PDB file of C-alpha atoms and ligand atoms in Angstrom:
ATOM      1  CA  MET A   1       0.000   0.000   0.000  1.00 92.00           C
ATOM      2  CA  MET A   2       1.215   3.493  -0.811  1.00 94.00           C
ATOM      3  CA  ARG A   3       0.937   6.190   1.822  1.00 94.00           C
ATOM      4  CA  GLN A   4       0.100   9.781   1.018  1.00 95.00           C
ATOM      5  CA  GLU A   5       3.324  10.955   2.700  1.00 95.00           C
ATOM      6  CA  GLU A   6       5.286   8.992   0.105  1.00 94.00           C
ATOM      7  CA  LEU A   7       3.919  11.164  -2.707  1.00 97.00           C
ATOM      8  CA  PRO A   8       6.233  14.116  -3.392  1.00 97.00           C
ATOM      9  CA  MET A   9       4.242  17.376  -3.536  1.00 97.00           C
ATOM     10  CA  VAL A  10       4.684  19.608  -6.588  1.00 97.00           C
ATOM     11  CA  ALA A  11       3.950  23.300  -7.119  1.00 96.00           C
ATOM     12  CA  MET A  12       0.544  22.756  -8.762  1.00 95.00           C
ATOM     13  CA  ALA A  13      -2.452  21.695  -6.664  1.00 96.00           C
ATOM     14  CA  ALA A  14      -4.274  20.095  -9.609  1.00 95.00           C
ATOM     15  CA  MET A  15      -1.306  17.811 -10.303  1.00 96.00           C
ATOM     16  CA  ASN A  16      -1.104  16.794  -6.642  1.00 97.00           C
ATOM     17  CA  ASP A  17      -4.843  15.978  -6.665  1.00 97.00           C
ATOM     18  CA  THR A  18      -4.420  13.776  -9.724  1.00 97.00           C
ATOM     19  CA  HIS A  19      -1.464  11.964  -8.149  1.00 98.00           C
ATOM     20  CA  LEU A  20      -3.484  11.358  -4.992  1.00 98.00           C
ATOM     21  CA  GLU A  21      -6.417   9.956  -7.008  1.00 98.00           C
ATOM     22  CA  GLU A  22      -3.986   7.639  -8.744  1.00 98.00           C
ATOM     23  CA  MET A  23      -2.520   6.474  -5.423  1.00 98.00           C
ATOM     24  CA  ILE A  24      -5.998   5.723  -4.079  1.00 98.00           C
ATOM     25  CA  LEU A  25      -6.793   3.658  -7.187  1.00 98.00           C
ATOM     26  CA  ILE A  26      -3.529   1.743  -6.866  1.00 98.00           C
ATOM     27  CA  ASN A  27      -4.271   0.966  -3.218  1.00 98.00           C
ATOM     28  CA  LYS A  28      -7.743  -0.269  -4.158  1.00 98.00           C
ATOM     29  CA  ILE A  29      -6.128  -2.602  -6.694  1.00 98.00           C
ATOM     30  CA  SER A  30      -3.685  -3.855  -4.024  1.00 98.00           C
ATOM     31  CA  GLU A  31      -6.652  -4.579  -1.768  1.00 98.00           C
ATOM     32  CA  ALA A  32      -8.535  -6.427  -4.503  1.00 98.00           C
ATOM     33  CA  VAL A  33      -5.377  -8.435  -5.281  1.00 98.00           C
ATOM     34  CA  GLU A  34      -5.050  -9.403  -1.609  1.00 98.00           C
ATOM     35  CA  GLN A  35      -8.714 -10.450  -1.619  1.00 98.00           C
ATOM     36  CA  LYS A  36      -8.087 -12.438  -4.826  1.00 98.00           C
ATOM     37  CA  ASP A  37     -11.109 -10.727  -6.358  1.00 98.00           C
ATOM     38  CA  GLU A  38     -10.486 -11.193 -10.100  1.00 98.00           C
ATOM     39  CA  GLU A  39     -13.491  -9.234 -11.280  1.00 98.00           C
ATOM     40  CA  LYS A  40     -12.762  -6.251  -9.078  1.00 98.00           C
ATOM     41  CA  VAL A  41      -9.098  -6.236 -10.127  1.00 98.00           C
ATOM     42  CA  THR A  42     -10.105  -6.173 -13.802  1.00 98.00           C
ATOM     43  CA  VAL A  43     -12.533  -3.278 -13.325  1.00 98.00           C
ATOM     44  CA  LEU A  44     -10.017  -1.300 -11.275  1.00 98.00           C
ATOM     45  CA  LEU A  45      -7.170  -1.939 -13.730  1.00 98.00           C
ATOM     46  CA  ASP A  46      -9.323  -0.571 -16.552  1.00 98.00           C
ATOM     47  CA  ALA A  47     -10.065   2.451 -14.377  1.00 98.00           C
ATOM     48  CA  LEU A  48      -6.353   2.932 -13.680  1.00 98.00           C
ATOM     49  CA  LEU A  49      -5.533   2.731 -17.389  1.00 98.00           C
ATOM     50  CA  GLU A  50      -8.197   5.317 -18.199  1.00 98.00           C
ATOM     51  CA  HIS A  51      -7.074   7.570 -15.350  1.00 98.00           C
ATOM     52  CA  THR A  52      -3.441   7.328 -16.445  1.00 98.00           C
ATOM     53  CA  ILE A  53      -4.262   8.196 -20.067  1.00 98.00           C
ATOM     54  CA  GLU A  54      -6.186  11.298 -18.907  1.00 98.00           C
ATOM     55  CA  HIS A  55      -3.525  12.208 -16.356  1.00 97.00           C
ATOM     56  CA  PHE A  56      -0.611  12.039 -18.800  1.00 98.00           C
ATOM     57  CA  SER A  57      -2.414  13.771 -21.660  1.00 97.00           C
ATOM     58  CA  GLY A  58      -3.502  16.553 -19.281  1.00 96.00           C
ATOM     59  CA  GLU A  59       0.106  17.220 -18.278  1.00 96.00           C
ATOM     60  CA  GLU A  60       1.265  16.976 -21.892  1.00 96.00           C
ATOM     61  CA  LYS A  61      -1.336  19.514 -23.025  1.00 95.00           C
ATOM     62  CA  MET A  62      -0.223  21.996 -20.356  1.00 94.00           C
ATOM     63  CA  MET A  63       3.447  21.491 -21.281  1.00 94.00           C
ATOM     64  CA  CYS A  64       2.713  22.079 -24.971  1.00 94.00           C
ATOM     65  CA  GLN A  65       0.635  25.189 -24.325  1.00 92.00           C
ATOM     66  CA  LYS A  66       3.422  26.731 -22.247  1.00 91.00           C
ATOM     67  CA  ARG A  67       6.170  25.377 -24.535  1.00 91.00           C
ATOM     68  CA  PHE A  68       7.981  23.580 -21.749  1.00 92.00           C
ATOM     69  CA  PRO A  69      11.457  22.871 -23.221  1.00 91.00           C
ATOM     70  CA  PRO A  70      12.021  19.340 -21.814  1.00 93.00           C
ATOM     71  CA  TYR A  71       8.567  18.259 -23.032  1.00 95.00           C
ATOM     72  CA  PRO A  72       9.876  15.385 -25.224  1.00 95.00           C
ATOM     73  CA  MET A  73      11.776  13.888 -22.286  1.00 96.00           C
ATOM     74  CA  HIS A  74       8.775  14.093 -19.986  1.00 97.00           C
ATOM     75  CA  LYS A  75       6.442  12.686 -22.646  1.00 97.00           C
ATOM     76  CA  GLY A  76       8.936   9.891 -23.301  1.00 98.00           C
ATOM     77  CA  GLU A  77       8.650   8.724 -19.695  1.00 98.00           C
ATOM     78  CA  HIS A  78       4.855   8.859 -19.945  1.00 98.00           C
ATOM     79  CA  ASP A  79       4.808   6.848 -23.175  1.00 98.00           C
ATOM     80  CA  GLN A  80       7.054   4.179 -21.732  1.00 98.00           C
ATOM     81  CA  ALA A  81       5.059   3.887 -18.484  1.00 98.00           C
ATOM     82  CA  LEU A  82       1.749   3.790 -20.356  1.00 98.00           C
ATOM     83  CA  ALA A  83       3.020   1.096 -22.728  1.00 98.00           C
ATOM     84  CA  GLU A  84       4.087  -0.969 -19.715  1.00 98.00           C
ATOM     85  CA  LEU A  85       0.725  -0.489 -18.001  1.00 98.00           C
ATOM     86  CA  ARG A  86      -1.100  -1.574 -21.174  1.00 98.00           C
ATOM     87  CA  ILE A  87       0.995  -4.767 -21.284  1.00 98.00           C
ATOM     88  CA  VAL A  88       0.338  -5.467 -17.586  1.00 98.00           C
ATOM     89  CA  VAL A  89      -3.426  -5.052 -18.080  1.00 98.00           C
ATOM     90  CA  ALA A  90      -3.441  -7.242 -21.206  1.00 98.00           C
ATOM     91  CA  LEU A  91      -1.409  -9.975 -19.462  1.00 98.00           C
ATOM     92  CA  TRP A  92      -3.686  -9.824 -16.434  1.00 98.00           C
ATOM     93  CA  LYS A  93      -6.722 -10.358 -18.663  1.00 98.00           C
ATOM     94  CA  GLU A  94      -5.059 -13.381 -20.265  1.00 98.00           C
ATOM     95  CA  GLN A  95      -3.483 -15.037 -17.257  1.00 97.00           C
ATOM     96  CA  HIS A  96      -5.041 -13.651 -14.049  1.00 97.00           C
ATOM     97  CA  ASP A  97      -1.652 -14.000 -12.394  1.00 98.00           C
ATOM     98  CA  PHE A  98      -2.027 -12.409  -8.961  1.00 98.00           C
ATOM     99  CA  ALA A  99       1.665 -12.733  -8.040  1.00 98.00           C
ATOM    100  CA  SER A 100       3.057 -10.813 -10.999  1.00 97.00           C
ATOM    101  CA  LEU A 101       0.335  -8.168 -10.760  1.00 98.00           C
ATOM    102  CA  ALA A 102       1.064  -7.784  -7.037  1.00 98.00           C
ATOM    103  CA  ARG A 103       4.728  -7.079  -7.866  1.00 98.00           C
ATOM    104  CA  TYR A 104       3.842  -4.436 -10.432  1.00 98.00           C
ATOM    105  CA  ILE A 105       1.127  -2.747  -8.362  1.00 98.00           C
ATOM    106  CA  GLY A 106       2.987  -3.078  -5.067  1.00 97.00           C
ATOM    107  CA  GLU A 107       6.536  -2.248  -6.168  1.00 97.00           C
ATOM    108  CA  THR A 108       7.259  -1.375  -9.805  1.00 98.00           C
ATOM    109  CA  LEU A 109       4.507   1.190 -10.336  1.00 98.00           C
ATOM    110  CA  PRO A 110       4.755   3.002  -6.958  1.00 98.00           C
ATOM    111  CA  GLN A 111       8.537   3.263  -7.371  1.00 98.00           C
ATOM    112  CA  TRP A 112       8.116   4.675 -10.872  1.00 98.00           C
ATOM    113  CA  ILE A 113       5.489   7.172  -9.726  1.00 98.00           C
ATOM    114  CA  VAL A 114       7.585   8.536  -6.853  1.00 98.00           C
ATOM    115  CA  GLN A 115      10.669   8.846  -9.066  1.00 98.00           C
ATOM    116  CA  HIS A 116       8.699  10.471 -11.896  1.00 98.00           C
ATOM    117  CA  ILE A 117       6.992  13.000  -9.620  1.00 98.00           C
ATOM    118  CA  ARG A 118      10.275  13.840  -7.900  1.00 98.00           C
ATOM    119  CA  THR A 119      11.980  14.616 -11.213  1.00 97.00           C
ATOM    120  CA  MET A 120       9.789  15.313 -14.279  1.00 97.00           C
ATOM    121  CA  ASP A 121       6.603  16.469 -12.581  1.00 97.00           C
ATOM    122  CA  THR A 122       8.442  18.646 -10.062  1.00 97.00           C
ATOM    123  CA  ALA A 123      10.354  20.469 -12.814  1.00 95.00           C
ATOM    124  CA  THR A 124       7.220  20.766 -14.936  1.00 96.00           C
ATOM    125  CA  ALA A 125       5.071  22.112 -12.095  1.00 95.00           C
ATOM    126  CA  ASN A 126       7.754  24.672 -11.185  1.00 93.00           C
ATOM    127  CA  PHE A 127       7.822  25.878 -14.768  1.00 93.00           C
ATOM    128  CA  LEU A 128       4.037  25.905 -15.269  1.00 91.00           C
ATOM    129  CA  ALA A 129       3.461  27.606 -11.940  1.00 90.00           C
ATOM    130  CA  GLY A 130       5.647  30.459 -13.153  1.00 80.00           C
ATOM    131  CA  GLY A 131       8.902  29.476 -11.549  1.00 56.00           C
ATOM    132  CA  ALA A 132      12.123  28.464 -13.205  1.00 54.00           C
ATOM    133  CA  SER A 133      12.485  25.668 -15.701  1.00 51.00           C
ATOM    134  CA  PRO A 134      15.625  23.543 -15.546  1.00 55.00           C
ATOM    135  CA  CYS A 135      16.680  25.350 -18.722  1.00 56.00           C
ATOM    136  CA  SER A 136      16.302  28.897 -17.468  1.00 52.00           C
ATOM    137  CA  SER A 137      19.279  28.668 -15.132  1.00 49.00           C
ATOM    138  CA  GLY A 138      21.746  29.230 -17.943  1.00 46.00           C
ATOM    139  CA  ARG A 139      23.147  25.729 -17.616  1.00 45.00           C
ATOM    140  CA  CYS A 140      21.509  24.420 -20.758  1.00 44.00           C
TER     141      CYS A 140
HETATM  142 FE1  FE2 B   1       4.296  13.391 -15.555  1.00 83.40          FE
END
């Protein structure tokens, strides 16, 4: 289970809200996995996929509108994570393998989220909120 304190806070409230919603969904999936409730897991995984698509495209739209310079790098991480999530959901639907889903939902995905928020989302939120982008410091 992820705890709210584990989620790094960024400079935009709307992004923090979205991250919290995602964490709550992930914890619900962990619960359903522990309960070995196949049907619930499937419904929640579809919800997570939908939420993630919305979440990433929302950030990408904001970055494009404000011409955030490291946009391609940030989008690259999104694309990779979304591709992985799609594979996990497809494999789940084929195999209903609780153990491998538990590893992804309990370890791989939370670790990715924390790392991504700490780096890409933090820099993006600072820029969008009117602060400095990593490229405005004169170092790049
Ligand atoms: Fe992001």
